Short mmCIF file of C-alpha atoms in Angstrom, two decimals:
data_model
loop_
_atom_site.label_atom_id
_atom_site.label_comp_id
_atom_site.label_asym_id
_atom_site.label_seq_id
_atom_site.Cartn_x
_atom_site.Cartn_y
_atom_site.Cartn_z
CA ILE A 1 323.16 254.36 8.16
CA GLY A 2 321.08 251.26 8.92
CA ALA A 3 322.92 250.40 11.96
CA GLY A 4 323.05 253.95 13.09
CA TRP A 5 319.24 254.23 12.71
CA ARG A 6 318.96 250.78 14.65
CA PHE A 7 320.77 252.29 17.44
CA TYR A 8 319.18 255.58 17.36
CA SER A 9 315.86 254.03 17.45
CA GLN A 10 316.39 251.48 20.30
CA ARG A 11 317.40 254.50 22.46
CA CYS A 12 314.41 256.82 21.39
CA PRO A 13 311.44 255.57 23.65
CA ALA A 14 308.02 257.17 23.23
CA LEU A 15 307.93 260.25 25.66
CA PRO A 16 304.65 261.18 27.42
CA VAL A 17 303.07 264.55 26.30
CA PRO A 18 304.51 266.99 28.66
CA GLU A 19 302.39 268.64 31.43
CA PRO A 20 304.23 271.73 33.09
CA HIS A 21 303.56 271.71 36.90
CA PHE A 22 304.76 272.83 39.89
CA VAL A 23 306.60 270.45 42.05
CA THR A 24 305.08 269.89 45.55
CA SER A 25 307.06 268.55 48.74
CA ASP A 26 306.40 268.02 52.32
CA LEU A 27 307.59 271.66 52.46
CA ARG A 28 305.27 273.04 50.14
CA SER A 29 301.76 271.61 51.28
CA SER A 30 300.19 274.77 50.46
CA ALA A 31 299.08 276.03 46.94
CA PRO A 32 301.78 277.34 44.47
CA LYS A 33 302.57 280.92 44.41
CA LYS A 34 302.78 281.47 48.05
CA ASN A 35 306.50 282.60 47.49
CA LYS A 36 307.70 285.58 45.52
CA ARG A 37 310.53 283.66 43.92
CA VAL A 38 310.46 280.87 41.70
CA ILE A 39 313.09 278.34 39.83
CA ILE A 40 311.68 277.14 36.41
CA PHE A 41 313.59 274.20 34.91
CA VAL A 42 313.39 273.77 31.21
CA HIS A 43 314.58 270.36 29.73
CA GLY A 44 316.54 269.82 26.15
CA VAL A 45 316.16 267.96 22.99
CA LEU A 46 314.63 264.66 23.48
CA GLY A 47 314.16 265.39 27.22
CA ASP A 48 311.55 264.65 29.72
CA ILE A 49 309.92 267.12 31.80
CA ASP A 50 310.56 265.05 34.97
CA ASN A 51 313.17 262.40 33.78
CA THR A 52 315.54 264.74 32.38
CA TRP A 53 316.43 265.97 35.80
CA LYS A 54 316.90 262.44 37.48
CA SER A 55 320.05 260.38 38.11
CA PRO A 56 319.72 256.63 38.39
CA THR A 57 321.62 256.83 41.59
CA ALA A 58 319.51 259.73 42.91
CA ARG A 59 316.99 259.37 45.44
CA GLY A 60 314.67 262.11 43.46
CA SER A 61 315.13 264.54 40.53
CA TRP A 62 316.83 267.87 40.93
CA PRO A 63 313.70 269.69 41.12
CA GLU A 64 312.19 267.63 43.57
CA MET A 65 315.61 267.97 45.82
CA VAL A 66 315.29 271.67 45.49
CA ALA A 67 311.73 271.51 46.71
CA ASP A 68 312.61 269.42 49.57
CA ASP A 69 315.68 271.55 50.63
CA PRO A 70 314.82 273.81 53.58
CA ASP A 71 317.50 276.41 52.18
CA PHE A 72 314.87 276.99 49.25
CA VAL A 73 311.82 277.11 50.96
CA SER A 74 311.04 280.50 49.87
CA PHE A 75 311.09 279.31 46.49
CA ASP A 76 308.43 277.66 44.31
CA VAL A 77 309.48 275.20 41.92
CA TYR A 78 308.12 274.73 38.22
CA VAL A 79 308.94 272.31 35.48
CA TYR A 80 308.20 273.34 31.88
CA GLY A 81 308.21 270.84 28.95
CA TYR A 82 307.42 270.52 25.55
CA LEU A 83 307.13 267.84 22.98
CA THR A 84 310.44 266.66 21.42
CA PRO A 85 310.17 263.29 19.78
CA CYS A 86 312.94 261.18 18.32
CA ARG A 87 310.93 260.92 14.82
CA GLY A 88 307.51 262.57 14.84
CA ASP A 89 306.44 265.92 14.00
CA ALA A 90 307.02 268.56 16.32
CA SER A 91 307.08 272.38 16.94
CA ASN A 92 310.32 274.13 16.07
CA ILE A 93 312.43 276.32 18.70
CA THR A 94 310.75 279.52 17.88
CA GLN A 95 307.38 278.08 18.00
CA ILE A 96 307.93 276.49 21.50
CA ALA A 97 309.48 279.78 22.82
CA GLU A 98 306.39 281.65 21.67
CA ARG A 99 304.19 279.21 23.53
CA PHE A 100 306.59 279.11 26.60
CA GLY A 101 306.43 283.11 26.88
CA ARG A 102 302.55 283.13 26.47
CA GLN A 103 302.11 280.66 29.00
CA LEU A 104 304.38 282.42 31.61
CA ARG A 105 302.22 285.67 30.95
CA ASP A 106 298.78 284.17 30.77
CA GLU A 107 299.42 282.21 34.07
CA GLY A 108 300.62 285.60 35.81
CA PHE A 109 304.45 284.33 36.46
CA PHE A 110 305.45 288.13 35.91
CA ARG A 111 302.57 289.54 38.08
CA ASP A 112 303.07 286.96 40.86
CA TYR A 113 306.88 286.56 41.04
CA ASP A 114 309.34 289.21 42.02
CA GLU A 115 312.22 286.85 41.26
CA ILE A 116 312.13 284.41 38.57
CA TYR A 117 315.17 282.04 38.09
CA PHE A 118 315.56 279.61 34.95
CA ILE A 119 317.51 276.53 34.83
CA ALA A 120 317.70 275.24 31.21
CA HIS A 121 319.58 272.36 29.77
CA SER A 122 320.66 271.71 26.02
CA MET A 123 317.91 273.16 23.44
CA GLY A 124 315.90 274.32 26.49
CA GLY A 125 318.38 277.07 26.78
CA LEU A 126 317.80 278.33 23.06
CA ILE A 127 314.11 278.15 23.73
CA THR A 128 314.65 280.32 27.04
CA GLU A 129 317.03 282.84 25.16
CA ARG A 130 314.59 283.19 22.38
CA MET A 131 311.56 283.55 24.55
CA LEU A 132 313.16 286.06 26.83
CA SER A 133 314.97 287.88 23.89
CA SER A 134 311.43 288.53 22.39
CA PHE A 135 310.40 290.53 25.41
CA ASN A 136 313.10 292.91 24.82
CA GLY A 137 311.47 293.96 21.61
CA GLN A 138 308.12 294.90 22.98
CA ASP A 139 307.72 297.93 25.35
CA ASP A 140 304.88 296.33 27.18
CA MET A 141 307.00 293.27 27.97
CA ARG A 142 310.47 294.58 28.38
CA PRO A 143 309.77 295.22 32.44
CA TYR A 144 309.49 291.36 32.45
CA LEU A 145 313.19 290.87 32.02
CA GLN A 146 313.64 292.59 35.42
CA HIS A 147 311.97 289.94 37.20
CA VAL A 148 314.37 287.36 35.69
CA ARG A 149 317.22 287.58 38.10
CA ALA A 150 319.32 284.78 36.80
CA THR A 151 319.55 282.17 33.92
CA ILE A 152 321.72 279.09 34.10
CA PHE A 153 322.43 277.42 30.96
CA LEU A 154 323.84 273.71 30.95
CA ALA A 155 325.33 272.39 27.78
CA VAL A 156 323.45 274.82 25.49
CA PRO A 157 324.36 273.98 21.50
CA ASN A 158 324.87 277.83 20.76
CA ALA A 159 327.09 276.80 17.75
CA GLY A 160 325.03 273.82 16.88
CA ALA A 161 325.50 270.16 17.51
CA GLU A 162 326.75 267.29 15.07
CA ILE A 163 324.39 264.85 16.29
CA ALA A 164 321.32 267.16 15.33
CA SER A 165 322.86 266.87 11.78
CA ILE A 166 322.50 263.06 11.74
CA ALA A 167 319.33 263.07 13.45
CA ALA A 168 317.71 265.43 10.79
CA TRP A 169 318.52 262.73 8.32
CA VAL A 170 315.93 260.39 9.77
CA SER A 171 313.50 262.34 11.74
CA HIS A 172 310.80 264.99 10.94
CA ASN A 173 311.29 266.94 14.21
CA PRO A 174 312.26 270.35 13.12
CA GLN A 175 313.99 270.79 16.15
CA PHE A 176 317.12 268.90 14.87
CA ARG A 177 317.35 271.15 11.94
CA ASP A 178 317.30 274.08 13.93
CA MET A 179 320.58 272.69 15.83
CA ARG A 180 322.46 271.68 12.91
CA PRO A 181 325.63 273.40 12.93
CA SER A 182 324.82 274.66 9.32
CA GLU A 183 322.48 276.75 10.97
CA ALA A 184 324.88 278.39 13.32
CA GLN A 185 325.43 281.31 10.81
CA SER A 186 321.94 282.03 10.52
CA PHE A 187 319.17 280.74 12.97
CA LEU A 188 321.40 279.91 16.08
CA GLN A 189 323.68 283.21 15.41
CA ALA A 190 320.23 285.16 15.35
CA ILE A 191 319.24 283.70 18.92
CA GLN A 192 322.65 284.37 20.15
CA SER A 193 322.83 288.01 18.74
CA ASP A 194 319.39 288.95 20.32
CA TRP A 195 320.33 287.31 23.63
CA ALA A 196 323.55 289.53 23.48
CA THR A 197 321.66 292.50 22.93
CA VAL A 198 319.49 291.90 26.05
CA LEU A 199 322.70 291.35 28.20
CA ARG A 200 324.32 294.53 26.54
CA GLN A 201 321.39 296.79 27.52
CA ARG A 202 321.39 296.07 31.13
CA GLY A 203 322.73 298.92 33.47
CA PRO A 204 322.34 300.50 36.93
CA ALA A 205 318.73 300.85 36.39
CA ARG A 206 317.86 297.54 34.71
CA PRO A 207 320.33 295.26 36.18
CA PHE A 208 318.82 291.90 34.95
CA PRO A 209 318.89 289.21 34.04
CA LEU A 210 322.26 287.89 34.95
CA THR A 211 323.42 284.76 33.33
#
């Protein structure tokens, strides 16, 4: 355990407090929200709002490459982030999802964009599912789901992750506890059940979100 903790600590740098923002480029010299479509990137546990999407061998991050791509000039690009420290206290998945949804509503994403696309990695997928499922249970927010044209989930631990069990022993971050496999029969199963309900309720009149 001691050796594991030292390895974990060495690979656990302090992350900056995330500031969600639009990604700019030479193609996007005007103010954000000039388009009617937006791609929102959501990082995962221990991730970084910018560095999660970078490769050591790439010129820029994935959001930056999308922003620079003429094929996506009709899309705005936005990166969302949240605090996910190795050892410190932090919000749990439900709290992050609630803040995420509130921020998108308060900043007019569902008013200003006809089409919203989410690309979410790891725990970011659980947060996105939780956030969108919460809209389905409220009559005034359910129409927001038809703005969400597609969600792309990458390596989402829907059944939990063994590494989260180890990290939960040594960290006060509740995000690890939320993703332990032991939670798969309760908390994680509830997220998946609610998300499955959203997908089952799609039909000719309400075909979105695709996933």
